[in-house]
Tab-separated table of C-alpha atoms and ligand atoms in Angstrom:
chain	number	residue	atom	x	y	z
C	17	MET	CA	18.595	274.942	77.270
C	18	VAL	CA	22.270	274.102	77.323
C	19	GLU	CA	22.878	276.499	80.220
C	20	ASP	CA	20.031	274.910	82.083
C	21	LEU	CA	21.458	271.468	81.592
C	22	LYS	CA	24.861	272.621	82.793
C	23	ARG	CA	23.340	274.035	85.941
C	24	LYS	CA	21.605	270.745	86.592
C	25	VAL	CA	24.848	268.877	86.117
C	26	LEU	CA	26.537	271.249	88.558
C	27	ILE	CA	23.845	270.631	91.138
C	28	VAL	CA	24.179	266.900	90.756
C	29	LEU	CA	27.936	267.145	91.117
C	30	THR	CA	27.663	269.280	94.231
C	31	VAL	CA	25.351	266.747	95.800
C	32	LEU	CA	27.842	264.017	95.000
C	33	LEU	CA	30.651	266.001	96.613
C	34	LEU	CA	28.611	266.517	99.767
C	35	LEU	CA	27.830	262.835	99.935
C	36	SER	CA	31.417	261.795	99.510
C	37	SER	CA	32.724	264.118	102.186
C	38	ALA	CA	30.001	262.971	104.547
C	39	GLN	CA	30.938	259.331	104.029
C	40	ALA	CA	34.643	259.930	104.514
C	41	GLY	CA	34.009	261.122	108.059
C	42	SER	CA	32.227	258.097	109.508
C	43	THR	CA	33.879	255.804	112.021
C	44	ASP	CA	33.133	252.131	112.386
C	45	ARG	CA	32.398	251.300	116.014
C	46	LEU	CA	33.429	247.656	115.687
C	47	SER	CA	36.859	248.141	114.190
C	48	GLY	CA	37.564	251.524	115.749
C	49	HIS	CA	39.095	252.994	112.597
C	50	GLN	CA	37.850	255.620	110.172
C	51	CYS	CA	35.765	254.282	107.313
C	52	THR	CA	36.963	255.486	103.944
C	53	ASP	CA	34.774	255.238	100.874
C	54	PHE	CA	35.651	255.328	97.204
C	55	GLN	CA	36.469	258.771	95.839
C	56	THR	CA	34.109	260.577	93.511
C	57	ALA	CA	35.720	262.214	90.529
C	58	ASN	CA	34.086	264.782	88.314
C	59	PHE	CA	34.947	266.929	85.352
C	60	LEU	CA	35.563	270.017	87.473
C	61	ARG	CA	38.377	268.656	89.559
C	62	GLY	CA	41.672	267.911	87.866
C	63	SER	CA	41.851	264.358	86.683
C	64	LYS	CA	44.960	262.693	88.013
C	65	LEU	CA	45.521	259.086	88.917
C	66	LYS	CA	44.912	259.172	92.665
C	67	VAL	CA	45.052	255.604	93.882
C	68	GLN	CA	43.572	254.554	97.209
C	69	PHE	CA	43.795	251.077	98.697
C	70	LEU	CA	40.831	250.199	100.904
C	71	LEU	CA	41.060	247.197	103.201
C	72	PHE	CA	37.942	245.223	104.110
C	73	THR	CA	38.012	242.387	106.622
C	74	HIS	CA	35.676	239.784	108.048
C	75	SER	CA	35.051	241.900	111.155
C	76	SER	CA	34.226	245.063	109.180
C	77	PRO	CA	33.069	244.132	105.659
C	78	SER	CA	31.274	247.466	105.139
C	79	CYS	CA	33.974	249.804	106.418
C	80	GLY	CA	36.942	250.467	104.167
C	81	GLU	CA	40.187	251.060	106.022
C	82	LEU	CA	42.543	253.321	104.113
C	83	ILE	CA	45.944	251.688	103.746
C	84	LEU	CA	48.440	254.508	103.944
C	85	ALA	CA	51.680	254.526	102.016
C	86	ASP	CA	54.928	253.646	103.786
C	87	ASP	CA	54.334	251.794	107.046
C	88	GLY	CA	50.555	251.842	106.784
C	89	ILE	CA	50.175	248.108	106.288
C	90	LYS	CA	51.884	247.256	109.570
C	91	ASN	CA	49.480	249.476	111.472
C	92	CYS	CA	46.144	248.285	110.128
C	93	SER	CA	43.827	245.283	110.290
C	94	PHE	CA	45.665	243.444	107.517
C	95	ASN	CA	46.311	239.859	108.652
C	96	SER	CA	49.375	238.483	106.904
C	97	SER	CA	48.516	234.883	107.728
C	98	LEU	CA	45.352	235.071	105.585
C	99	GLU	CA	45.016	235.069	101.808
C	100	THR	CA	44.537	238.412	100.081
C	101	LYS	CA	42.053	239.336	97.346
C	102	ILE	CA	42.769	242.518	95.409
C	103	ILE	CA	39.821	243.939	93.447
C	104	ILE	CA	40.456	246.329	90.525
C	105	HIS	CA	37.570	248.140	88.844
C	106	GLY	CA	37.592	249.408	85.255
C	107	PHE	CA	36.673	252.526	83.295
C	108	ARG	CA	34.227	254.799	85.163
C	109	ALA	CA	32.589	257.082	82.616
C	110	LEU	CA	30.917	259.262	85.266
C	111	GLY	CA	33.633	259.086	87.904
C	112	THR	CA	31.420	257.255	90.383
C	113	LYS	CA	31.989	254.266	92.630
C	114	PRO	CA	31.164	250.955	90.891
C	115	SER	CA	27.743	249.777	92.032
C	116	TRP	CA	28.872	246.138	92.257
C	117	ILE	CA	31.899	246.631	94.478
C	118	GLU	CA	30.156	246.309	97.841
C	119	GLY	CA	28.324	243.175	96.703
C	120	LEU	CA	31.575	241.573	95.587
C	121	VAL	CA	33.442	242.501	98.792
C	122	HIS	CA	30.590	241.139	100.926
C	123	ALA	CA	30.293	237.947	98.865
C	124	ILE	CA	34.031	237.246	99.196
C	125	LEU	CA	34.113	237.929	102.938
C	126	HIS	CA	30.927	235.885	103.384
C	127	SER	CA	32.512	232.833	101.779
C	128	SER	CA	36.087	233.043	103.048
C	129	GLN	CA	38.283	234.490	105.786
C	130	VAL	CA	40.620	236.710	103.764
C	131	ASN	CA	41.936	240.249	103.428
C	132	VAL	CA	40.097	242.140	100.688
C	133	ILE	CA	41.848	245.167	99.228
C	134	ALA	CA	39.733	247.253	96.857
C	135	VAL	CA	41.759	249.461	94.544
C	136	ASP	CA	40.106	252.847	94.109
C	137	TRP	CA	41.442	254.554	90.972
C	138	ILE	CA	38.211	256.418	90.237
C	139	TYR	CA	40.109	259.616	89.379
C	140	GLY	CA	42.346	258.081	86.750
C	141	SER	CA	39.573	255.856	85.375
C	142	THR	CA	37.173	258.605	84.427
C	143	ALA	CA	36.698	261.134	81.591
C	144	ALA	CA	37.612	259.692	78.183
C	145	TYR	CA	38.398	256.005	77.815
C	146	PRO	CA	41.807	256.608	76.131
C	147	SER	CA	43.039	258.730	79.056
C	148	ALA	CA	41.934	256.024	81.493
C	149	VAL	CA	43.904	253.547	79.374
C	150	GLU	CA	46.952	255.825	79.609
C	151	ASN	CA	46.865	255.434	83.379
C	152	VAL	CA	46.905	251.641	83.331
C	153	THR	CA	50.671	251.135	83.514
C	154	LEU	CA	51.141	253.625	86.343
C	155	LEU	CA	48.266	252.038	88.248
C	156	ALA	CA	49.699	248.544	87.757
C	157	LEU	CA	53.046	249.784	89.090
C	158	SER	CA	51.457	251.253	92.179
C	159	ILE	CA	49.510	248.041	92.901
C	160	SER	CA	52.695	246.121	92.318
C	161	GLN	CA	54.473	248.297	94.901
C	162	LEU	CA	51.740	247.531	97.415
C	163	ILE	CA	52.149	243.812	96.724
C	164	SER	CA	55.922	244.102	97.189
C	165	LYS	CA	55.258	245.613	100.621
C	166	LEU	CA	52.968	242.701	101.462
C	167	LEU	CA	55.646	240.246	100.332
C	168	ALA	CA	58.143	242.063	102.566
C	169	LEU	CA	55.799	241.416	105.503
C	170	GLY	CA	56.137	237.704	104.852
C	171	VAL	CA	52.978	237.263	102.794
C	172	SER	CA	53.456	234.558	100.141
C	173	GLY	CA	52.958	235.426	96.470
C	174	THR	CA	50.698	232.416	96.002
C	175	SER	CA	48.277	233.721	98.649
C	176	ILE	CA	47.547	236.795	96.514
C	177	HIS	CA	44.554	236.669	94.179
C	178	ILE	CA	43.753	239.596	91.903
C	179	ILE	CA	40.200	240.081	90.640
C	180	GLY	CA	40.015	242.559	87.760
C	181	VAL	CA	36.938	243.849	86.000
C	182	SER	CA	36.951	245.194	82.445
C	183	LEU	CA	39.879	247.643	82.113
C	184	GLY	CA	40.868	246.512	85.626
C	185	ALA	CA	41.422	243.059	84.120
C	186	HIS	CA	44.181	244.432	81.907
C	187	VAL	CA	45.711	246.064	84.981
C	188	ALA	CA	45.585	242.710	86.781
C	189	GLY	CA	47.440	241.085	83.893
C	190	LEU	CA	50.144	243.763	84.028
C	191	VAL	CA	50.549	243.371	87.795
C	192	GLY	CA	50.904	239.622	87.305
C	193	HIS	CA	53.542	240.301	84.658
C	194	PHE	CA	55.461	242.644	86.987
C	195	HIS	CA	55.632	239.802	89.510
C	196	GLY	CA	56.968	237.325	86.964
C	197	GLY	CA	53.809	235.195	86.970
C	198	GLN	CA	54.445	234.259	90.617
C	199	LEU	CA	51.150	235.470	92.114
C	200	GLY	CA	48.605	232.897	93.220
C	201	ARG	CA	45.718	233.615	90.908
C	202	ILE	CA	44.149	236.167	88.615
C	203	THR	CA	40.417	236.217	87.865
C	204	ASP	CA	39.314	238.604	85.122
C	205	PHE	CA	36.043	239.335	83.408
C	206	GLY	CA	34.840	239.967	79.918
C	207	ILE	CA	37.090	239.469	76.875
C	208	ARG	CA	36.366	237.303	73.840
C	209	ILE	CA	39.830	235.961	73.085
C	210	PRO	CA	41.173	233.176	75.318
C	211	VAL	CA	43.985	234.538	77.510
C	212	GLY	CA	43.889	232.586	80.779
C	213	HIS	CA	44.693	229.048	81.868
C	214	ILE	CA	40.933	228.528	81.929
C	215	ASP	CA	38.644	230.772	79.868
C	216	TYR	CA	34.944	230.544	80.691
C	217	PHE	CA	32.609	231.232	77.765
C	218	VAL	CA	29.244	231.778	79.413
C	219	ASN	CA	26.338	231.258	77.007
C	220	GLY	CA	28.877	231.404	74.198
C	221	GLY	CA	30.475	234.567	75.593
C	222	ARG	CA	28.424	237.125	73.674
C	223	ASP	CA	24.773	238.028	74.230
C	224	GLN	CA	23.597	237.025	77.688
C	225	PRO	CA	20.061	235.824	78.504
C	226	GLY	CA	18.036	238.464	80.344
C	227	CYS	CA	19.966	241.378	78.804
C	228	PRO	CA	18.154	243.851	76.512
C	229	ARG	CA	18.623	243.160	72.814
C	230	PHE	CA	17.817	246.639	71.534
C	231	ILE	CA	19.674	249.934	71.777
C	232	SER	CA	16.434	251.567	72.953
C	233	ALA	CA	17.219	250.093	76.383
C	234	GLY	CA	19.997	252.702	76.597
C	235	TYR	CA	22.909	252.257	78.986
C	236	LYS	CA	21.704	248.829	80.093
C	237	TYR	CA	21.947	247.631	76.495
C	238	LEU	CA	25.578	248.737	76.357
C	239	ILE	CA	26.683	247.354	79.685
C	240	CYS	CA	24.463	244.406	80.667
C	241	ASP	CA	26.280	241.584	78.820
C	242	HIS	CA	29.699	242.929	79.782
C	243	MET	CA	28.907	243.284	83.480
C	244	ARG	CA	27.160	239.906	83.710
C	245	ALA	CA	30.534	238.350	84.596
C	246	VAL	CA	30.636	240.221	87.918
C	247	HIS	CA	27.085	239.222	88.797
C	248	LEU	CA	27.823	235.579	87.938
C	249	TYR	CA	30.896	235.636	90.149
C	250	VAL	CA	29.073	237.219	93.084
C	251	SER	CA	26.277	234.693	92.651
C	252	ALA	CA	28.739	231.801	92.572
C	253	LEU	CA	30.130	232.977	95.929
C	254	LYS	CA	26.738	233.537	97.540
C	255	HIS	CA	24.788	230.480	96.416
C	256	SER	CA	25.554	226.829	96.868
C	257	CYS	CA	24.558	225.774	93.339
C	258	LEU	CA	27.594	225.045	91.179
C	259	MET	CA	28.540	226.836	87.973
C	260	VAL	CA	30.319	223.985	86.249
C	261	ALA	CA	31.866	224.389	82.812
C	262	PHE	CA	33.009	221.904	80.141
C	263	PRO	CA	36.075	222.020	77.888
C	264	CYS	CA	35.089	222.312	74.237
C	265	ALA	CA	36.391	223.627	70.916
C	266	SER	CA	33.414	225.916	70.298
C	267	HIS	CA	30.015	226.967	71.613
C	268	GLN	CA	28.303	225.182	68.705
C	269	ASP	CA	30.082	221.911	69.520
C	270	PHE	CA	29.055	222.335	73.150
C	271	LEU	CA	25.383	222.921	72.245
C	272	ASN	CA	25.487	219.970	69.867
C	273	GLY	CA	26.441	217.611	72.675
C	274	ARG	CA	30.024	216.972	71.563
C	275	CYS	CA	31.604	217.927	74.912
C	276	LEU	CA	30.095	215.939	77.734
C	277	ASP	CA	32.782	215.436	80.339
C	278	CYS	CA	36.027	216.820	81.726
C	279	VAL	CA	38.217	213.747	81.363
C	280	ASP	CA	40.422	215.630	78.932
C	281	PRO	CA	42.301	217.669	80.115
C	282	PHE	CA	40.905	218.061	83.645
C	283	LEU	CA	40.829	214.382	84.708
C	284	TYR	CA	37.169	214.096	85.805
C	285	SER	CA	36.779	217.267	87.835
C	286	CYS	CA	35.137	220.036	85.808
C	287	PRO	CA	36.235	223.616	86.520
C	288	ARG	CA	33.821	225.783	88.484
C	289	ILE	CA	33.323	229.532	88.665
C	290	GLY	CA	34.053	230.734	92.192
C	291	LEU	CA	36.723	230.606	94.833
C	292	GLN	CA	37.483	226.877	94.986
C	293	GLU	CA	41.184	226.220	95.076
C	294	GLN	CA	42.437	226.372	91.477
C	295	ALA	CA	38.835	226.333	90.214
C	296	GLY	CA	38.531	222.787	91.508
C	297	VAL	CA	40.897	221.248	88.950
C	298	ASN	CA	44.412	219.877	88.793
C	299	MET	CA	46.417	222.749	87.309
C	300	ARG	CA	49.745	221.006	87.264
C	301	LYS	CA	49.314	219.365	83.863
C	302	LEU	CA	46.983	221.969	82.455
C	303	PRO	CA	47.951	223.456	79.106
C	304	LYS	CA	47.510	227.193	78.639
C	305	GLU	CA	44.195	228.542	77.427
C	306	VAL	CA	41.624	225.820	77.957
C	307	LYS	CA	38.268	227.078	76.696
C	308	VAL	CA	35.340	225.914	78.786
C	309	TYR	CA	31.622	226.451	78.144
C	310	LEU	CA	28.514	226.682	80.271
C	311	MET	CA	24.993	228.007	80.051
C	312	THR	CA	23.122	230.059	82.651
C	313	SER	CA	19.586	231.180	83.401
C	314	PRO	CA	18.649	234.850	82.766
C	315	SER	CA	18.715	235.924	86.434
C	316	ALA	CA	20.418	235.159	89.748
C	317	PRO	CA	21.452	232.616	90.926
C	318	PHE	CA	22.155	231.866	87.213
C	319	CYS	CA	23.292	228.270	87.686
C	320	VAL	CA	21.678	225.551	85.586
C	321	HIS	CA	22.001	221.800	85.218
C	322	HIS	CA	23.208	220.693	81.812
C	323	SER	CA	21.683	217.547	80.317
C	324	LEU	CA	22.280	215.671	77.094
C	325	VAL	CA	19.094	214.853	75.168
C	326	GLU	CA	19.029	212.367	72.257
C	327	PHE	CA	16.487	211.050	69.807
C	328	HIS	CA	17.079	207.735	67.968
C	329	LEU	CA	14.909	207.207	64.888
C	330	GLN	CA	13.502	203.719	64.375
C	331	LYS	CA	14.412	204.052	60.708
C	332	THR	CA	16.528	206.670	59.010
C	333	ARG	CA	14.910	209.282	56.778
C	334	ASN	CA	16.050	210.968	53.581
C	335	THR	CA	15.377	214.399	55.033
C	336	VAL	CA	16.493	216.378	58.086
C	337	THR	CA	14.440	215.663	61.230
C	338	SER	CA	13.746	218.350	63.853
C	339	ILE	CA	12.339	217.629	67.289
C	340	GLU	CA	11.676	220.183	70.009
C	341	ILE	CA	12.378	218.944	73.531
C	342	THR	CA	11.009	220.819	76.567
C	343	PHE	CA	11.772	220.110	80.225
C	344	PHE	CA	9.174	221.169	82.777
C	345	SER	CA	9.621	221.494	86.522
C	346	ASN	CA	7.345	223.381	88.883
C	347	SER	CA	7.252	226.818	87.320
C	348	THR	CA	10.041	226.801	84.740
C	349	LYS	CA	10.451	225.266	81.295
C	350	ASP	CA	13.384	225.129	78.908
C	351	THR	CA	13.474	224.066	75.281
C	352	ALA	CA	16.121	222.771	72.895
C	353	LYS	CA	15.859	221.530	69.317
C	354	ILE	CA	17.398	218.235	68.238
C	355	THR	CA	18.322	218.051	64.560
C	356	ILE	CA	18.951	214.644	63.012
C	357	PRO	CA	20.825	214.948	59.680
C	358	LYS	CA	19.334	213.019	56.773
C	359	HIS	CA	20.298	209.335	56.496
C	360	GLN	CA	21.378	209.359	60.130
C	361	GLU	CA	19.756	207.511	62.982
C	362	MET	CA	20.494	209.796	65.921
C	363	GLY	CA	20.561	213.498	66.873
C	364	LYS	CA	21.582	215.119	70.150
C	365	ARG	CA	21.634	218.467	71.878
C	366	LEU	CA	22.349	220.081	75.230
C	367	LEU	CA	19.438	221.268	77.362
C	368	ALA	CA	20.036	223.533	80.368
C	369	HIS	CA	17.462	223.573	83.129
C	370	SER	CA	17.193	225.018	86.632
C	371	VAL	CA	16.840	221.665	88.405
C	372	PRO	CA	18.703	218.357	87.956
C	373	LEU	CA	17.379	215.850	85.450
C	374	CYS	CA	16.058	213.613	88.210
C	375	GLN	CA	13.792	216.409	89.526
C	376	ILE	CA	12.142	217.221	86.215
C	377	ASN	CA	8.381	216.676	86.302
C	378	ARG	CA	7.892	215.934	82.625
C	379	VAL	CA	9.391	216.177	79.181
C	380	THR	CA	7.536	217.211	76.044
C	381	LEU	CA	8.557	216.181	72.537
C	382	LYS	CA	7.311	217.841	69.352
C	383	TYR	CA	8.134	216.642	65.843
C	384	LEU	CA	8.512	219.565	63.428
C	385	PRO	CA	8.068	218.219	59.867
C	386	LYS	CA	10.071	219.803	57.078
C	387	SER	CA	7.398	220.335	54.462
C	388	GLN	CA	8.286	221.824	51.115
C	389	PHE	CA	5.708	222.861	48.601
C	390	TRP	CA	6.608	220.057	46.194
C	391	ARG	CA	6.805	217.348	48.850
C	392	LYS	CA	5.032	216.788	52.115
C	393	ASP	CA	7.037	215.345	55.021
C	394	GLU	CA	5.861	212.235	56.880
C	395	SER	CA	2.976	212.842	59.264
C	396	PHE	CA	4.726	211.146	62.200
C	397	ILE	CA	8.058	209.700	63.296
C	398	VAL	CA	8.896	206.778	65.607
C	399	GLY	CA	11.930	206.517	67.815
C	400	LYS	CA	13.500	206.540	71.239
C	401	PHE	CA	14.205	209.429	73.584
C	402	CYS	CA	17.203	209.354	75.901
C	403	ALA	CA	18.768	211.801	78.342
C	404	ALA	CA	21.707	212.019	80.734
C	405	PRO	CA	23.034	214.589	83.175
C	406	LEU	CA	26.438	216.154	82.536
C	407	PRO	CA	29.259	215.447	83.136
C	408	LEU	CA	28.778	212.109	81.410
C	409	ALA	CA	31.805	209.998	82.278
C	410	SER	CA	32.886	207.488	79.642
C	411	ASN	CA	31.527	204.507	81.590
C	412	ARG	CA	28.066	206.088	81.968
C	413	THR	CA	25.280	205.860	79.422
C	414	THR	CA	22.105	207.803	78.789
C	415	SER	CA	18.831	206.509	80.195
C	416	CYS	CA	15.982	206.132	77.718
C	417	LEU	CA	12.203	206.070	77.917
C	418	PRO	CA	11.635	202.309	77.733
C	419	TRP	CA	9.496	202.205	74.585
C	420	ASN	CA	9.435	203.504	70.993
C	421	LEU	CA	7.618	206.845	70.853
C	422	THR	CA	5.285	207.818	68.041
C	423	LEU	CA	5.377	211.567	67.481
C	424	PRO	CA	2.647	213.056	65.277
C	425	SER	CA	3.642	216.266	63.505
C	426	LYS	CA	3.483	219.613	65.345
C	427	THR	CA	1.945	218.042	68.450
C	428	ASP	CA	3.287	218.215	72.014
C	429	ILE	CA	3.552	214.742	73.502
C	430	SER	CA	4.363	214.644	77.230
C	431	TYR	CA	6.074	211.947	79.260
C	432	GLU	CA	7.201	211.543	82.826
C	433	LEU	CA	10.972	211.261	83.089
C	434	PRO	CA	11.738	208.350	85.395
C	435	THR	CA	15.401	209.263	85.999
C	436	ALA	CA	16.456	208.319	89.497
C	437	CYS	CA	18.471	210.763	91.559
C	438	ALA	CA	21.906	209.401	92.399
Q	530	LIG	C1	47.887	252.706	114.480
Q	530	LIG	O1	48.810	253.364	115.298
Q	530	LIG	C2	48.248	254.292	116.190
Q	530	LIG	C3	49.352	254.936	116.997
Q	530	LIG	O2	50.470	255.145	116.220
Q	530	LIG	C4	47.267	253.587	117.108
Q	530	LIG	O3	46.641	254.529	117.956
Q	530	LIG	C5	46.218	252.867	116.303
Q	530	LIG	O4	45.355	252.123	117.135
Q	530	LIG	C6	46.868	251.926	115.311
Q	530	LIG	N1	45.847	251.341	114.483
Q	530	LIG	C7	45.748	250.032	114.266
Q	530	LIG	C8	44.629	249.576	113.395
Q	530	LIG	O5	46.509	249.220	114.719
Q	531	LIG	C1	44.964	236.231	111.626
Q	531	LIG	O1	44.320	235.097	111.069
Q	531	LIG	C2	44.627	233.897	111.764
Q	531	LIG	C3	44.018	232.761	110.967
Q	531	LIG	O2	42.622	232.892	110.847
Q	531	LIG	C4	44.087	233.990	113.176
Q	531	LIG	O3	44.385	232.815	113.872
Q	531	LIG	C5	44.700	235.209	113.877
Q	531	LIG	O4	44.120	235.385	115.134
Q	531	LIG	C6	44.505	236.463	113.043
Q	531	LIG	N1	45.266	237.547	113.631
Q	531	LIG	C7	44.712	238.682	114.022
Q	531	LIG	C8	45.634	239.707	114.581
Q	531	LIG	O5	43.497	238.872	113.929
Q	532	LIG	C1	45.459	259.681	83.774
Q	532	LIG	O1	44.155	259.979	83.352
Q	532	LIG	C2	43.849	261.341	83.298
Q	532	LIG	C3	42.426	261.487	82.868
Q	532	LIG	O2	41.549	260.756	83.660
Q	532	LIG	C4	44.765	262.058	82.352
Q	532	LIG	O3	44.478	263.449	82.409
Q	532	LIG	C5	46.193	261.808	82.745
Q	532	LIG	O4	47.046	262.349	81.778
Q	532	LIG	C6	46.461	260.333	82.875
Q	532	LIG	N1	47.790	260.137	83.405
Q	532	LIG	C7	48.755	259.561	82.753
Q	532	LIG	C8	50.049	259.381	83.469
Q	532	LIG	O5	48.620	259.150	81.640
Q	533	LIG	C1	8.133	221.816	93.391
Q	533	LIG	O1	7.088	222.255	94.217
Q	533	LIG	C2	6.844	221.421	95.350
Q	533	LIG	C3	5.583	221.904	96.050
Q	533	LIG	O2	5.537	223.294	96.092
Q	533	LIG	C4	8.078	221.439	96.257
Q	533	LIG	O3	7.883	220.627	97.380
Q	533	LIG	C5	9.276	220.935	95.445
Q	533	LIG	O4	10.436	221.042	96.236
Q	533	LIG	C6	9.453	221.747	94.187
Q	533	LIG	N1	10.463	221.106	93.386
Q	533	LIG	C7	11.463	221.761	92.832
Q	533	LIG	C8	12.405	220.948	92.045
Q	533	LIG	O5	11.612	222.967	92.947
Q	534	LIG	C1	32.881	205.041	86.376
Q	534	LIG	O1	34.225	205.395	86.531
Q	534	LIG	C2	34.487	206.118	87.709
Q	534	LIG	C3	35.914	206.600	87.659
Q	534	LIG	O2	36.785	205.573	87.230
Q	534	LIG	C4	34.186	205.229	88.913
Q	534	LIG	O3	34.448	205.961	90.120
Q	534	LIG	C5	32.744	204.814	88.864
Q	534	LIG	O4	32.461	203.923	89.915
Q	534	LIG	C6	32.397	204.162	87.541
Q	534	LIG	N1	30.977	203.949	87.465
Q	534	LIG	C7	30.416	202.821	86.985
Q	534	LIG	C8	28.931	202.807	86.936
Q	534	LIG	O5	31.097	201.903	86.581
Q	535	LIG	C1	11.737	199.824	69.172
Q	535	LIG	O1	12.109	199.756	67.799
Q	535	LIG	C2	13.284	199.013	67.556
Q	535	LIG	C3	13.624	199.151	66.081
Q	535	LIG	O2	12.558	198.781	65.270
Q	535	LIG	C4	13.055	197.564	67.946
Q	535	LIG	O3	14.237	196.822	67.737
Q	535	LIG	C5	12.697	197.520	69.427
Q	535	LIG	O4	12.356	196.203	69.788
Q	535	LIG	C6	11.517	198.428	69.739
Q	535	LIG	N1	11.382	198.523	71.168
Q	535	LIG	C7	10.217	198.429	71.768
Q	535	LIG	C8	10.267	198.498	73.275
Q	535	LIG	O5	9.178	198.320	71.181
């Protein structure tokens, strides 16, 4: 059995080797240079940190041009008057090329005229995670040397943007450190503690919608939430819909409608995932580590429109009130639950939906009574329903359905939402 398995592994590895040598030989007719692909490491070859820098440009986004050490940068398609994006992948358990790298390179070159340098450190990133971690400092030094060569060509530090994924994110941080914090920008993916100027917590930053919840899903269960960051970023570059986020103290506060605008500290413009200059905000006065929150849909293009929904009771109750709110548009629906604490008049919640508030066909409200065996809750409630799209600037108010609604218990009541599009 075991022998058999080993033989199969050997066959697979041989096939991989053949593929990689075949790819290394191709020449791109447009650019006239040899196309170099990512290396493929395996457990048979020695595992050293063998770094390759592959340049991709607007004119040949699918053909990696190997940047050679020494004078290689002068004699290649690198354009020093353009900005430069450096992509660093993370741990590669099987020593294979990351499946997302081509998509990211294409998405960047599709949305901007830049130099893209993909760092291939497949060899050093494979085998056991701790040995990949051991290579991080050396890798950061070698990327830093490349950047120093770019700077010597007259490239400005601020035009360099490093994009690091997973373990590659730590490398990006080290490279930034080696350059005294003088590089233009670093975008990293997937850590729970806030470490950046702006830290995006997508859907709270843990479990992502559309990812398997059970270990029976295997590898996808382990990797889906973590890799979602890359797919969000690629989607933000490829699609025109905005992924806007809101500063907030916590995910719960965000869901509970306590963070509705970006006046503080971003002065009206909310930060966006993507390549906008400085994430679309004024960085000059920005404190370190601003946590921002946003929700997404389960699949690409992921972006949603955030709305505030409120229910105002006609008279307060001496028990908690729960109301389920559902937005419907063409084929999608999204639900959120408003909870009004006892003795209070109003409850609010955030509701994320695929289309803007003004394009929603109808809203459904359902009163969920809180019946206990010794006391039955009221059979209906009366109140007002209001909603507003985010960001809700301080001089804007919610718009309400113009009458008091009577909601019988456990019954869906539907209304048209007459919100005008701005
Ligand atoms: C690099 O230099 C060689 C000659 O030294 C030249 O033939 C080749 O076209 C150059 N490549 C680029 C991309 O400029
Ligand atoms: C470099 O980029 C600039 C700005 O887009 C462009 O004007 C110039 O022609 C490019 N240089 C080369 C050699 O392609
Ligand atoms: C780099 O990683 C490999 C394993 O992938 C390990 O054998 C090697 O010792 C590491 N190099 C350094 C300098 O730590
Ligand atoms: C809903 O469907 C109609 C008809 O198919 C279409 O014209 C409209 O654009 C769709 N609206 C949204 C918000 O997708
Ligand atoms: C709200 O304030 C913003 C920013 O000061 C201003 O541009 C906008 O016109 C105001 N809107 C209303 C309805 O007063
Ligand atoms: C809704 O109820 C409130 C509180 O009782 C009352 O002041 C208001 O006039 C009612 N509005 C309508 C449109 O019936």
